[in-house]
C-alpha cells in the first residue's frame, strides 16, 4: 500500500494525511514512560508492523491505537500497559470538554442528577446552591489540569482512587476542626467586624458557640465539633446562677429593709462560698454568715428558698439556651445552598451539677424537637461518651435491668455519677436517633494522662466528628482532640483491586479449575496491590499537605487568627501556616470491603471467616503504609473507614463499565461503606457488632458501626441500652443505632409510618434517616447510590 494514499480519520470526523512519525512518537513515549530509552530499532519495527496491518486506505485514529496496543502486547506488555493508561487518560481529557457543558446544563436545568445531589445537606436548586455547584465543578477541572501531579490526577480520573473535596484543593484549606471552646470563651475572639468578649450567661455561651460554628465553617470544607460540650457550657450555668441568686438576694433586701445593695459584691461572695449550683447546708450557712459583712441579714429558711428559686431559674435559662442552640444550628446558613453547619458535639463525662444540667436540658430539647410539630433535629450530631466509673458501670447496668422503668423514671439511685444521663441518652436516641455513643474505655481510645480528679480531664478524652472522623494520636504534640482536625483524605477503590486480582490469578494459575489455588493467588495479588495503591495515596496526601503548608495565615482569619487551630495564633497574617498543620491528620481511606471479598471469594465477610481474615489483612496492609509514612515524614497518617456519600456510586459506575456486572460486586448502585457488613445481609445485632468491632482498632482515622432496628425504638429504650452494652463489651470505638423516625407534616403524628399517616391519611411524611453520619428528612435530596443503599438496608434482630 502506498503510504501517501492513506487517509486518517480523526475523532471529530476530519481527515488528514498519514504520518509515520506520529505513530512512532506515540510508541516512543510509551517506552520512555516505562523507563526504556535505548530500543529505537524495536520502536521502528513495531511501527512498521502496525502499518503493515492497515487493510484500507482510510483508517481511524482509534483503529490505529488498537493496532499499536496489540503489537506492543506481543513484545513488551509492560509498555503496552503504559500506552493503554495514557490512551485512557487522553480519552478522559477529551471527554471532559464535552462533559463540562453537560454538567453545566444539568445545573442550570436543576436536574435531579448525582452532581446536584452530591451533598444531601445542600439545596442545589437554589440560586446560591447553583453557584456553589457551578464553582465546585469548574474548580475541580482547574485542580485536575493545573494543580494535581499527573499520576494522582490520572489515578483519580480512572477510578483507582478518589481525592475528596477536590473543589477546595486550590483554597489550601483543611477538612475539619475540634474546638477548645474553653480557651475561646476565656480569651474572647475576633470576627471580621469586631471582637467578642467572654460570655456571662448560659444563653451567651450557647449563642457564641453557634457563632463560632458558623464563622469557622466558611474557612474549612468539612465538619466542626465541640469535644466536651458539657464541660465548656458548665461555666455559663454557674454565671447565670450567680447572677440570678445575687439579683434575688438584692430584691429580698429591698423588700425587707427598703435599702439597696450592690449585686457585684453579692456575686463575689457567691463565687467564694457556693462552688456549685447544688448547695449543701454547711455551704449555705457559711454563705449566710458572709452576707452579714454586706449588712445583709437573711434567715436560713428564706435563704434556702431564694437559692432554690435561683436554681430553678437557671435550669429554665439552660433549657432555653439549649433549645436556642439546637434551633440555631438547624437554621443558620453557613454556606450557599441553604447549608447549615455540619456540627457535632461530644459530652457525657462532666459530673458537675452544672455540666449535668446542660446535658439534661439538651436531651430534653432534642426530644422536644423543632417547630410546632417537633421535628427531629438534624444538627448537631450528638455523641455521648461512655466511661467506666463516670457514665457507665456493669453494676449499675445490671441494677437498671432489674426494673428498667424505675431506672428510667429516676426512681433508682446509682453509684456511677452520670449513669442516669446514660439512660436519658438512650431514651433520646430512641426518640431522635441521637446521641450516638463513643466508648472511651476501648484500649485504643484511652489516654494514660486521664485523671478523674483533673477538672480539665476532657483534654485527654477522645472526641469525634459525628460522621466518624477521629483525630487523637499526635506525632506533633499532645494526644488530644482539641484544636486539631483532619487535613485531607483520599480513598482507594478496594473492589477494583480485588476484581483485577481475581482476573490475574485465573490467568496465572495453570489449573484454573483449582478454586483454592486461584483464591490463594488472588489474595496474594490483592494484598500486594492494596499496599501499592495505599502507597500512591500516601504520596498524594503528602503532595497535598506540602501545598496546604503554603497557605498564608490571613487566608484563615478566624481559624488561625484566634488560635482555633492550635499554633495558628502565633503566626503573622502574611506568614505561611507551615508546621502549624503538622498536628492535623492525613487519612488513607477505603471503600467496599464487602464487595472486594465478593470479588475474591463470592462471599462477604459477614459470615465467611476466610473473607473476614482477608479483609482484615487488607486493612492491616494500609496500616503498614501508614506506619511507614508516619515514620518517613513524621506526620499523622491514619487509616480511615471512609464515610462515602457521593463516592459510593462513582466507583461502582466506573467499575461496572470496565468489568461488567459482577454478582455481589458491581450489580448494585453502590459499594458498601468501608468494612461494614453488606446492608442487605441478614445478621444479628450482636454478630454484626462482633464482626465489625476489630476493624475499629485498625482504622484510627475514623470509624463507626451501625445497627438497624425495626419498629418504634421509643417503645423499647431497654433494647437501646442493651445494644450499647454489646458495643461496649465487644470493643467498639464509636457506634450508632438507626431506626425509622417518621413525622406527618399535616397532623404531627410521630411513629413508623408506611404509606399514609394512620391518623389523617396524609402522604406528606417526613422520613428521618441517616445518610453517612448525619440525618436528613428528605430522601429526594440523596444521590441515586445512597437512595438505593437505604432501600436495601435490612433490619438487624
Coordinates of N, CA and C in Angstrom, one line a residue, residues 363-539:
X363 N -30.8 17.2 76.2 CA -31.6 16.0 75.8 C -33.1 16.2 75.8
X364 N -33.6 17.0 76.7 CA -35.0 17.4 76.7 C -35.3 18.2 75.5
X365 N -34.5 19.2 75.1 CA -34.7 20.0 74.0 C -34.6 19.2 72.7
X366 N -33.8 18.2 72.7 CA -33.6 17.3 71.5 C -34.9 16.5 71.3
X367 N -35.5 16.0 72.3 CA -36.7 15.2 72.2 C -37.9 16.1 71.8
X368 N -37.9 17.4 72.4 CA -39.0 18.3 72.0 C -38.9 18.6 70.5
X369 N -37.7 18.7 70.0 CA -37.6 18.9 68.5 C -37.8 20.3 68.1
X370 N -38.0 20.5 66.8 CA -38.0 21.8 66.1 C -39.5 22.1 65.8
X371 N -39.8 23.4 65.9 CA -41.1 23.9 65.4 C -42.2 23.4 66.2
X372 N -43.4 23.7 65.7 CA -44.7 23.3 66.3 C -44.9 21.8 66.2
X373 N -44.3 21.2 65.2 CA -44.5 19.7 65.0 C -43.5 18.9 65.7
X374 N -42.5 19.6 66.3 CA -41.4 18.8 67.0 C -40.6 17.9 66.1
X375 N -40.2 18.4 64.9 CA -39.4 17.7 64.0 C -38.1 17.3 64.6
X376 N -37.5 16.1 64.3 CA -36.3 15.7 64.8 C -35.1 16.6 64.3
X377 N -34.3 17.1 65.2 CA -33.2 18.0 64.7 C -32.2 17.2 63.9
X378 N -31.7 17.7 62.8 CA -30.7 17.1 62.0 C -29.3 17.4 62.6
X379 N -29.1 18.6 63.1 CA -27.9 19.0 63.7 C -28.1 19.6 65.1
X380 N -27.2 19.6 66.0 CA -25.9 19.0 65.9 C -25.9 17.4 66.0
X381 N -25.0 16.8 65.4 CA -24.8 15.4 65.6 C -24.3 15.3 67.1
X382 N -24.9 14.4 67.9 CA -24.6 14.4 69.3 C -23.9 13.0 69.6
X383 N -22.9 13.1 70.4 CA -22.1 11.9 70.8 C -22.0 11.8 72.3
X384 N -22.5 10.7 72.9 CA -22.5 10.5 74.3 C -21.2 9.7 74.6
X385 N -20.4 10.1 75.5 CA -19.2 9.4 75.9 C -19.5 8.4 77.0
X386 N -19.1 7.2 76.7 CA -19.3 6.1 77.7 C -17.9 5.9 78.4
X387 N -17.9 6.1 79.7 CA -16.7 6.0 80.5 C -16.9 5.3 81.8
X388 N -16.2 4.2 82.0 CA -16.4 3.4 83.2 C -16.2 4.2 84.5
X389 N -17.1 4.1 85.4 CA -17.0 4.8 86.7 C -17.5 6.3 86.6
X390 N -17.8 6.7 85.4 CA -18.3 8.1 85.2 C -19.7 8.1 84.6
X391 N -19.9 7.5 83.5 CA -21.2 7.4 82.9 C -21.7 6.0 82.7
X392 N -20.9 5.0 83.2 CA -21.3 3.6 83.0 C -20.6 2.7 84.0
X393 N -21.3 1.7 84.4 CA -20.6 0.6 85.1 C -21.5 -0.6 85.0
X394 N -20.9 -1.8 85.0 CA -21.6 -3.0 84.9 C -22.6 -3.2 86.0
X395 N -22.2 -2.8 87.2 CA -23.0 -2.9 88.4 C -24.3 -2.1 88.2
X396 N -24.2 -0.9 87.8 CA -25.3 0.0 87.6 C -26.2 -0.5 86.4
X397 N -25.6 -1.0 85.4 CA -26.3 -1.6 84.2 C -27.2 -2.7 84.7
X398 N -26.6 -3.7 85.4 CA -27.4 -4.8 85.9 C -28.5 -4.4 86.8
X399 N -28.2 -3.4 87.7 CA -29.3 -2.9 88.6 C -30.4 -2.3 87.8
X400 N -30.1 -1.5 86.8 CA -31.1 -0.9 86.0 C -32.0 -1.9 85.3
X401 N -31.4 -3.0 84.9 CA -32.2 -4.0 84.1 C -33.1 -4.8 85.0
X402 N -33.0 -4.7 86.3 CA -33.9 -5.4 87.2 C -35.3 -4.7 87.2
X403 N -35.3 -3.4 87.0 CA -36.5 -2.6 86.9 C -36.3 -1.4 86.0
X404 N -36.2 -1.6 84.7 CA -35.8 -0.6 83.8 C -36.7 0.6 83.9
X405 N -38.0 0.4 84.0 CA -39.0 1.5 84.1 C -38.6 2.4 85.3
X406 N -38.3 1.9 86.4 CA -38.0 2.7 87.6 C -36.7 3.4 87.4
X407 N -35.7 2.7 86.7 CA -34.4 3.3 86.4 C -34.6 4.5 85.5
X408 N -35.4 4.4 84.5 CA -35.7 5.5 83.5 C -36.4 6.6 84.2
X409 N -37.3 6.4 85.1 CA -38.1 7.4 85.7 C -37.3 8.1 86.9
X410 N -36.1 7.7 87.1 CA -35.3 8.3 88.2 C -35.7 7.8 89.6
X411 N -36.4 6.7 89.7 CA -36.7 6.1 91.0 C -35.7 5.1 91.5
X412 N -34.5 5.2 91.0 CA -33.4 4.3 91.4 C -32.1 5.1 91.4
X413 N -31.3 4.8 92.4 CA -30.0 5.5 92.6 C -28.9 4.6 92.1
X414 N -27.9 5.3 91.6 CA -26.7 4.5 91.0 C -25.4 5.0 91.6
X415 N -24.4 4.2 91.6 CA -23.1 4.6 92.1 C -22.3 5.4 91.1
X416 N -22.5 5.2 89.8 CA -21.9 6.0 88.8 C -22.6 7.3 88.6
X417 N -21.8 8.4 88.8 CA -22.5 9.8 88.8 C -23.3 10.1 87.6
X418 N -22.9 9.7 86.4 CA -23.7 10.1 85.2 C -24.4 8.9 84.5
X419 N -24.6 7.8 85.3 CA -25.3 6.7 84.7 C -26.7 7.0 84.3
X420 N -27.3 7.9 85.2 CA -28.7 8.4 84.8 C -28.7 9.1 83.5
X421 N -27.6 9.9 83.2 CA -27.6 10.6 82.0 C -27.4 9.6 80.8
X422 N -26.7 8.5 81.0 CA -26.6 7.5 80.0 C -28.0 6.9 79.7
X423 N -28.9 6.7 80.7 CA -30.2 6.2 80.4 C -31.0 7.3 79.7
X424 N -30.8 8.5 80.1 CA -31.5 9.6 79.4 C -31.1 9.7 77.9
X425 N -29.8 9.4 77.7 CA -29.2 9.4 76.3 C -29.9 8.3 75.5
X426 N -30.0 7.1 76.1 CA -30.7 6.0 75.4 C -32.1 6.4 75.1
X427 N -32.8 7.0 76.0 CA -34.2 7.4 75.8 C -34.3 8.4 74.6
X428 N -33.3 9.4 74.6 CA -33.3 10.4 73.5 C -33.0 9.7 72.2
X429 N -32.0 8.8 72.1 CA -31.7 8.1 70.9 C -32.9 7.3 70.3
X430 N -33.7 6.8 71.3 CA -34.9 6.0 70.8 C -35.9 6.9 70.2
X431 N -35.9 8.2 70.5 CA -36.9 9.2 70.0 C -36.3 9.9 68.8
X432 N -35.0 10.3 68.9 CA -34.5 11.3 67.9 C -33.2 10.8 67.2
X433 N -32.8 9.5 67.3 CA -31.7 9.0 66.6 C -30.3 9.4 67.1
X434 N -30.3 10.5 67.9 CA -29.1 11.0 68.6 C -29.4 11.0 70.1
X435 N -28.3 10.8 70.9 CA -26.9 10.8 70.5 C -26.4 9.4 70.1
X436 N -25.3 9.4 69.4 CA -24.5 8.2 69.1 C -23.7 8.0 70.4
X437 N -22.9 6.9 70.3 CA -22.1 6.5 71.5 C -20.7 6.3 71.2
X438 N -19.8 6.9 72.0 CA -18.4 6.7 71.9 C -17.9 6.0 73.2
X439 N -16.9 5.1 73.0 CA -16.5 4.3 74.2 C -15.1 4.6 74.5
X440 N -14.9 5.3 75.6 CA -13.6 5.8 76.0 C -12.7 4.8 76.6
X441 N -13.3 3.6 77.1 CA -12.5 2.6 77.7 C -12.0 1.6 76.7
X442 N -12.4 1.6 75.5 CA -11.8 0.8 74.5 C -10.3 1.1 74.4
X443 N -9.4 0.1 74.5 CA -8.0 0.4 74.6 C -7.4 1.5 73.7
X444 N -7.8 1.5 72.4 CA -7.2 2.5 71.5 C -7.8 3.9 71.7
X445 N -8.8 4.0 72.6 CA -9.4 5.3 72.9 C -9.0 5.9 74.2
X446 N -8.1 5.2 74.9 CA -7.7 5.6 76.2 C -6.5 6.6 76.2
X447 N -6.3 7.3 77.2 CA -5.2 8.2 77.4 C -4.7 8.0 78.8
X448 N -3.4 7.7 79.0 CA -2.8 7.5 80.3 C -2.8 8.7 81.2
X449 N -3.0 9.9 80.6 CA -3.0 11.1 81.4 C -4.4 11.5 81.9
X450 N -5.4 10.7 81.5 CA -6.7 11.0 82.0 C -6.8 10.7 83.5
X451 N -7.3 11.7 84.3 CA -7.4 11.6 85.8 C -8.8 12.1 86.2
X452 N -9.5 11.3 86.9 CA -10.9 11.6 87.3 C -10.9 12.9 88.1
X453 N -9.8 13.2 88.8 CA -9.8 14.4 89.7 C -9.3 15.7 88.9
X454 N -8.9 15.5 87.7 CA -8.5 16.7 86.9 C -9.7 17.4 86.4
X455 N -9.8 18.7 86.7 CA -11.0 19.5 86.2 C -11.0 19.7 84.7
X456 N -9.8 19.5 84.1 CA -9.7 19.6 82.6 C -9.4 18.3 82.0
X457 N -9.9 17.2 82.6 CA -9.7 15.8 82.1 C -10.2 15.7 80.7
X458 N -11.1 16.5 80.2 CA -11.6 16.4 78.9 C -10.5 16.5 77.8
X459 N -9.4 17.2 78.2 CA -8.3 17.3 77.2 C -7.8 16.0 76.8
X460 N -7.9 15.0 77.6 CA -7.4 13.7 77.4 C -8.5 12.6 77.0
X461 N -9.6 13.1 76.7 CA -10.7 12.3 76.2 C -10.9 12.4 74.7
X462 N -11.0 11.3 74.1 CA -11.3 11.3 72.6 C -12.6 11.9 72.3
X463 N -12.7 12.7 71.3 CA -13.9 13.2 70.7 C -13.9 12.9 69.2
X464 N -15.1 13.1 68.6 CA -15.1 12.7 67.2 C -16.0 13.7 66.4
X465 N -15.8 13.7 65.1 CA -16.8 14.4 64.2 C -17.9 13.3 64.1
X466 N -19.1 13.8 64.1 CA -20.3 12.9 64.0 C -20.3 11.9 62.9
X467 N -19.7 12.3 61.8 CA -19.7 11.4 60.6 C -18.8 10.2 60.8
X468 N -17.7 10.4 61.6 CA -16.8 9.4 62.1 C -15.3 9.8 62.2
X469 N -14.9 10.9 61.6 CA -13.5 11.3 61.6 C -13.0 11.4 63.0
X470 N -11.8 10.7 63.2 CA -11.2 10.6 64.5 C -9.8 11.3 64.5
X471 N -9.6 12.2 65.3 CA -8.3 12.9 65.4 C -7.9 12.9 66.9
X472 N -6.9 12.1 67.2 CA -6.5 11.8 68.6 C -5.0 11.7 68.7
X473 N -4.4 10.6 68.2 CA -2.9 10.4 68.3 C -2.2 11.6 67.6
X474 N -1.0 11.9 68.0 CA -0.4 13.2 67.5 C 1.1 13.1 67.6
X475 N 1.8 13.0 66.4 CA 3.3 13.0 66.4 C 3.8 14.4 66.7
X476 N 3.0 15.4 66.6 CA 3.5 16.8 66.7 C 3.1 17.4 68.1
X477 N 2.6 16.6 69.0 CA 2.3 17.2 70.3 C 1.4 16.3 71.1
X478 N 0.6 16.9 72.0 CA -0.3 16.2 72.9 C -1.3 15.3 72.2
X479 N -1.5 14.1 72.8 CA -2.5 13.2 72.3 C -3.9 13.7 72.8
X480 N -4.6 14.4 71.9 CA -5.8 15.1 72.3 C -6.6 15.4 71.0
X481 N -7.8 15.7 71.2 CA -8.7 16.1 70.1 C -8.8 17.6 69.9
X482 N -8.4 18.4 70.9 CA -8.6 19.8 71.0 C -7.7 20.6 70.0
X483 N -8.3 21.5 69.3 CA -7.6 22.4 68.4 C -6.9 21.8 67.3
X484 N -7.4 20.6 66.8 CA -6.9 19.9 65.7 C -8.0 19.4 64.8
X485 N -7.6 18.9 63.6 CA -8.5 18.4 62.7 C -7.9 17.6 61.6
X486 N -8.6 17.1 60.7 CA -8.1 16.4 59.5 C -7.7 17.4 58.5
X487 N -6.5 17.1 57.8 CA -6.0 17.9 56.8 C -6.7 17.5 55.4
X488 N -6.7 16.3 55.1 CA -7.3 15.8 53.9 C -7.4 14.3 53.9
X489 N -8.2 13.7 53.1 CA -8.2 12.2 53.0 C -8.6 11.8 51.6
X490 N -8.1 10.6 51.2 CA -8.2 10.1 49.9 C -8.6 8.6 50.0
X491 N -9.5 8.1 49.2 CA -10.0 6.8 49.3 C -9.5 5.9 48.1
X492 N -9.1 4.7 48.5 CA -8.7 3.7 47.4 C -9.9 2.8 47.1
X493 N -10.0 2.4 45.8 CA -11.1 1.6 45.3 C -10.7 0.1 45.6
X494 N -11.1 -0.4 46.7 CA -10.8 -1.8 47.1 C -11.4 -2.8 46.2
X495 N -12.7 -2.7 45.8 CA -13.3 -3.7 45.0 C -12.6 -3.8 43.6
X496 N -12.1 -2.7 43.0 CA -11.4 -2.8 41.8 C -10.1 -3.6 41.9
X497 N -9.4 -3.4 43.0 CA -8.2 -4.2 43.2 C -8.5 -5.7 43.4
X498 N -9.6 -6.0 44.0 CA -10.0 -7.4 44.2 C -10.4 -8.0 42.8
X499 N -11.2 -7.3 42.0 CA -11.6 -7.7 40.7 C -10.4 -8.1 39.9
X500 N -9.4 -7.1 39.8 CA -8.2 -7.3 39.0 C -7.4 -8.5 39.5
X501 N -7.3 -8.6 40.8 CA -6.5 -9.7 41.4 C -7.1 -11.0 41.0
X502 N -8.4 -11.1 41.0 CA -9.1 -12.4 40.7 C -8.8 -12.7 39.2
X503 N -8.9 -11.7 38.3 CA -8.7 -11.9 36.9 C -7.3 -12.4 36.6
X504 N -6.3 -11.7 37.3 CA -4.9 -12.1 37.1 C -4.6 -13.5 37.6
X505 N -5.2 -13.8 38.8 CA -5.0 -15.1 39.3 C -5.5 -16.2 38.4
X506 N -6.7 -16.0 37.9 CA -7.2 -17.0 37.0 C -6.4 -17.3 35.7
X507 N -5.7 -16.2 35.3 CA -4.8 -16.4 34.1 C -3.4 -16.9 34.5
X508 N -3.1 -16.8 35.7 CA -1.7 -17.2 36.1 C -1.7 -18.7 36.7
X509 N -2.8 -19.1 37.3 CA -2.8 -20.5 37.8 C -3.1 -21.5 36.7
X510 N -2.2 -22.4 36.5 CA -2.3 -23.3 35.4 C -3.6 -24.1 35.4
X511 N -4.0 -24.6 36.5 CA -5.2 -25.3 36.6 C -6.3 -24.4 37.1
X512 N -7.0 -23.7 36.2 CA -8.0 -22.7 36.6 C -9.1 -23.3 37.3
X513 N -9.3 -24.6 37.3 CA -10.4 -25.2 38.0 C -10.1 -25.5 39.4
X514 N -8.8 -25.3 39.8 CA -8.4 -25.4 41.2 C -8.8 -24.2 42.0
X515 N -10.0 -24.2 42.5 CA -10.6 -23.0 43.2 C -9.6 -22.5 44.3
X516 N -9.1 -23.4 45.1 CA -8.3 -22.9 46.3 C -7.0 -22.3 45.8
X517 N -6.4 -22.8 44.7 CA -5.2 -22.2 44.2 C -5.4 -20.8 43.6
X518 N -6.6 -20.7 42.9 CA -6.9 -19.4 42.3 C -7.1 -18.4 43.4
X519 N -7.9 -18.8 44.5 CA -8.2 -17.8 45.5 C -6.9 -17.5 46.3
X520 N -6.1 -18.4 46.5 CA -4.8 -18.1 47.2 C -4.0 -17.1 46.5
X521 N -3.9 -17.3 45.1 CA -3.1 -16.4 44.3 C -3.8 -15.1 44.2
X522 N -5.1 -15.1 44.1 CA -5.8 -13.8 44.0 C -5.6 -13.0 45.3
X523 N -5.6 -13.6 46.5 CA -5.4 -13.0 47.7 C -4.0 -12.4 47.8
X524 N -3.0 -13.1 47.3 CA -1.7 -12.6 47.3 C -1.5 -11.3 46.5
X525 N -2.1 -11.4 45.3 CA -2.1 -10.2 44.4 C -2.8 -9.1 45.0
X526 N -4.0 -9.4 45.5 CA -4.8 -8.3 46.1 C -4.1 -7.6 47.2
X527 N -3.5 -8.3 48.2 CA -2.8 -7.6 49.3 C -1.6 -6.8 48.8
X528 N -0.9 -7.3 47.8 CA 0.2 -6.6 47.2 C -0.3 -5.3 46.5
X529 N -1.4 -5.4 45.9 CA -2.0 -4.2 45.2 C -2.5 -3.2 46.2
X530 N -3.1 -3.7 47.3 CA -3.5 -2.8 48.4 C -2.4 -2.0 48.9
X531 N -1.3 -2.6 49.1 CA -0.1 -1.9 49.6 C 0.4 -0.9 48.6
X532 N 0.4 -1.3 47.4 CA 0.9 -0.4 46.3 C 0.0 0.8 46.2
X533 N -1.3 0.6 46.2 CA -2.3 1.7 46.0 C -2.3 2.6 47.2
X534 N -2.1 2.0 48.4 CA -2.1 2.8 49.6 C -0.8 3.7 49.6
X535 N 0.2 3.2 49.1 CA 1.5 4.0 48.9 C 1.3 5.2 48.0
X536 N 0.6 4.9 46.9 CA 0.2 6.0 46.0 C -0.6 7.1 46.7
X537 N -1.6 6.6 47.5 CA -2.4 7.6 48.2 C -1.6 8.4 49.2
X538 N -0.7 7.7 49.9 CA 0.2 8.3 50.9 C 1.0 9.4 50.2
X539 N 1.6 9.1 49.1 CA 2.3 10.1 48.3 C 1.5 11.3 47.9

